[in-house]
Amino acid sequence: MTVKIRDVVMVGAGPSALAAAVYTTREDIDTVLYEKGVVGGMAAITDKVDNYPGFAEGIEGLKLAEELQKQAERFGAEIEFGDVTELRDEGDHKVLVVDGEEVKARTVLIATGSDYNKINVPGEAEYYGRGVHYCATCDGAFYRDKKLAVVGGGNSAVQEAIFLTRFASHIDLLVRSEIKASEVLQHELKEFVHEGKITIHKGTTTEEILATDGKVSSVKVNQNGTEKEFKVDGVFVFVGLKPNTQFVEGTLDLDTSGLIKTDAMLETSMPGVFASGDVRSGATMQIASAVGEGASAALAIREYLNELKRKK
Ligand SMILES: Cc1cc2nc3c(=O)[nH]c(=O)nc-3n(C[C@H](O)[C@H](O)[C@H](O)COP(=O)(O)OP(=O)(O)OC[C@H]3O[C@@H](n4cnc5c(N)ncnc54)[C@H](O)[C@@H]3O)c2cc1C
């Protein structure tokens, strides 16, 4: 039996791939998306999205994800559940392994996103989105004049703690060992410490996130062997990202964080394979940009397919 070669296979069905699928299917480009978790990706598990343009009052993440899915399906996108574990270049087409089965495609869009690393302490999962957060740009504005704790001591933790001072009245920066952020950031951080906006707690391991009436109210830590509790209204965790790129390690060029490198057309190091959204090196980790990149990738895919036809 000959296996059909699809015009485009999209890996992941988060906002970026769904937006790309709206564009490709509207132009009758045969499109299938493989999703191993939840259609809508991270957006679908976000309580409220307040910064996606076009929704003046904000929109529930799940609602936004459902609308994106409906729009992509209206034009003919096929959404299948499946875990993509391998990608190979076979000259005139690519092969993807989905749940052990081979799927062939002329072009591929990888939009598998990135997961935030967790600290795995009691309260973290329970109060996710209700006081425990991983994105300052997304959720910082909910904490105007409130007290926050920021967990982490790397570049992203320091950068996000500084950003959060725009909203929060005070931030306890909980650092397990020493601050590992760049010299420039550490210099900037000192100014906020001097102003009393941020207090750095080195040698501090976060042990539990506690809540009162279902809302985060404090964080329990161990500071150099001494148990302490800080009263806070929210906890932002920045202990690194885990891009969903294990299945292309050694196949595509990745940056030092494991994110996929692309050129200006969002094409990866393998011709005909594109990447967009949170999995892409340089991503801003925002829904609006993931959607915008999905649209751009779709247009680049159209050009690539046209070029393939011209060559025939
Ligand atoms: C709690 C939280 C709140 C947020 N709030 C906001 C906000 O308010 N505003 C904002 O702009 N952004 C927010 N974000 C960020 C936003 O959700 C992401 O930037 C956006 O979802 C990225 O879209 P994406 O399509 O690139 O990736 P994702 O949404 O991560 O989707 C990728 C999809 O690919 C699937 N996948 C991964 N690997 C495979 C594989 N091997 N095979 C098949 N499928 C695979 C995943 O299951 C996932 O569904 C928030 C994120 C979180 C976690």
Short mmCIF file of C-alpha atoms and ligand atoms in Angstrom, two decimals, residues 10-18 34-52 80-86 98 111-116 118 128-129 132-135 137-139 142 244-247 276-280 284-291 293, ligand 1:
data_model
loop_
_atom_site.label_atom_id
_atom_site.label_comp_id
_atom_site.label_asym_id
_atom_site.label_seq_id
_atom_site.Cartn_x
_atom_site.Cartn_y
_atom_site.Cartn_z
CA MET A 10 2.13 20.09 11.87
CA VAL A 11 3.57 18.76 15.09
CA GLY A 12 1.53 20.08 18.04
CA ALA A 13 -1.89 21.74 18.01
CA GLY A 14 -1.25 24.76 20.21
CA PRO A 15 -2.10 28.35 19.17
CA SER A 16 0.84 28.55 16.76
CA ALA A 17 0.02 25.42 14.73
CA LEU A 18 -3.74 26.14 14.82
CA TYR A 34 -0.66 15.73 15.50
CA GLU A 35 -1.22 16.59 19.15
CA LYS A 36 -0.01 14.47 22.05
CA GLY A 37 -1.77 16.37 24.83
CA VAL A 38 -4.48 19.02 24.76
CA VAL A 39 -5.64 20.80 21.59
CA GLY A 40 -4.93 24.48 22.23
CA GLY A 41 -1.65 23.76 24.03
CA MET A 42 -0.65 25.99 26.92
CA ALA A 43 -3.37 28.49 26.03
CA ALA A 44 -6.02 25.85 26.76
CA ILE A 45 -4.77 25.47 30.33
CA THR A 46 -4.52 29.20 30.99
CA ASP A 47 -7.24 30.59 33.24
CA LYS A 48 -7.62 34.02 31.72
CA VAL A 49 -5.71 35.60 28.85
CA ASP A 50 -5.75 39.37 29.32
CA ASN A 51 -3.27 40.45 26.67
CA TYR A 52 -4.45 38.75 23.47
CA GLU A 80 -5.28 13.83 15.19
CA PHE A 81 -4.00 12.70 18.57
CA GLY A 82 -0.49 11.27 18.41
CA ASP A 83 3.00 11.64 19.84
CA VAL A 84 5.65 12.50 17.22
CA THR A 85 8.92 10.82 18.19
CA GLU A 86 11.08 11.07 15.07
CA VAL A 98 3.70 9.17 15.06
CA ALA A 111 5.10 24.01 16.92
CA THR A 112 5.57 21.85 19.98
CA GLY A 113 6.09 24.69 22.48
CA SER A 114 8.12 24.60 25.67
CA ASP A 115 7.30 23.50 29.21
CA TYR A 116 8.24 25.54 32.25
CA LYS A 118 8.65 23.09 38.05
CA TYR A 128 -1.25 26.86 39.53
CA GLY A 129 -2.90 29.95 38.01
CA VAL A 132 1.49 30.28 41.27
CA HIS A 133 2.72 31.55 37.90
CA TYR A 134 5.49 31.04 35.36
CA CYS A 135 5.10 34.07 33.08
CA THR A 137 4.39 39.27 31.09
CA CYS A 138 1.21 37.15 31.20
CA ASP A 139 0.22 37.44 34.86
CA PHE A 142 -2.76 40.87 38.32
CA ASN A 244 9.71 20.07 23.46
CA THR A 245 12.48 19.26 21.02
CA GLN A 246 13.76 15.86 22.23
CA PHE A 247 12.47 14.23 19.04
CA SER A 276 7.05 28.58 15.08
CA GLY A 277 5.90 29.65 18.55
CA ASP A 278 7.41 28.83 21.92
CA VAL A 279 9.67 26.08 20.52
CA ARG A 280 11.58 28.52 18.32
CA THR A 284 8.71 35.70 23.12
CA MET A 285 6.59 32.98 24.80
CA GLN A 286 3.33 34.84 24.14
CA ILE A 287 0.17 33.65 22.41
CA ALA A 288 -0.02 36.69 20.11
CA SER A 289 3.50 36.07 18.82
CA ALA A 290 2.99 32.29 18.56
CA VAL A 291 -0.10 32.94 16.43
CA GLU A 293 4.63 33.21 13.72
C1 LIG B 1 -0.14 29.20 33.06
C2 LIG B 1 0.21 29.92 31.78
C3 LIG B 1 -0.35 31.16 31.55
C4 LIG B 1 -0.08 31.84 30.36
N1 LIG B 1 -0.68 33.03 30.16
C5 LIG B 1 -0.46 33.69 28.99
C6 LIG B 1 -1.11 34.94 28.75
O1 LIG B 1 -1.87 35.43 29.59
N2 LIG B 1 -0.84 35.55 27.57
C7 LIG B 1 0.01 35.03 26.63
O2 LIG B 1 0.18 35.63 25.57
N3 LIG B 1 0.64 33.86 26.85
C8 LIG B 1 0.43 33.18 28.01
N4 LIG B 1 1.07 31.99 28.24
C9 LIG B 1 2.03 31.49 27.22
C10 LIG B 1 1.27 30.87 26.05
O3 LIG B 1 0.37 29.91 26.53
C11 LIG B 1 2.25 30.31 25.04
O4 LIG B 1 3.12 31.33 24.61
C12 LIG B 1 1.53 29.73 23.81
O5 LIG B 1 0.58 28.76 24.17
C13 LIG B 1 2.55 29.12 22.85
O6 LIG B 1 1.90 28.49 21.78
P1 LIG B 1 2.60 27.33 20.95
O7 LIG B 1 1.57 26.86 20.00
O8 LIG B 1 3.89 27.77 20.46
O9 LIG B 1 2.95 26.19 22.02
P2 LIG B 1 2.03 25.39 23.04
O10 LIG B 1 0.85 26.17 23.46
O11 LIG B 1 2.97 24.93 24.10
O12 LIG B 1 1.51 24.13 22.21
C14 LIG B 1 2.38 23.11 21.80
C15 LIG B 1 1.59 21.82 21.67
O13 LIG B 1 2.44 20.82 21.11
C16 LIG B 1 2.17 19.58 21.73
N5 LIG B 1 3.34 18.71 21.58
C17 LIG B 1 4.57 18.84 22.16
N6 LIG B 1 5.41 17.86 21.76
C18 LIG B 1 4.69 17.09 20.91
C19 LIG B 1 5.01 15.92 20.17
N7 LIG B 1 6.23 15.36 20.20
N8 LIG B 1 4.04 15.34 19.40
C20 LIG B 1 2.79 15.89 19.33
N9 LIG B 1 2.44 17.01 20.02
C21 LIG B 1 3.38 17.61 20.79
C22 LIG B 1 1.90 19.95 23.18
O14 LIG B 1 1.14 18.94 23.81
C23 LIG B 1 1.13 21.27 23.02
O15 LIG B 1 -0.26 21.07 22.98
C24 LIG B 1 0.80 31.27 29.40
C25 LIG B 1 1.36 30.02 29.64
C26 LIG B 1 1.08 29.35 30.81
C27 LIG B 1 1.65 27.98 31.05
#
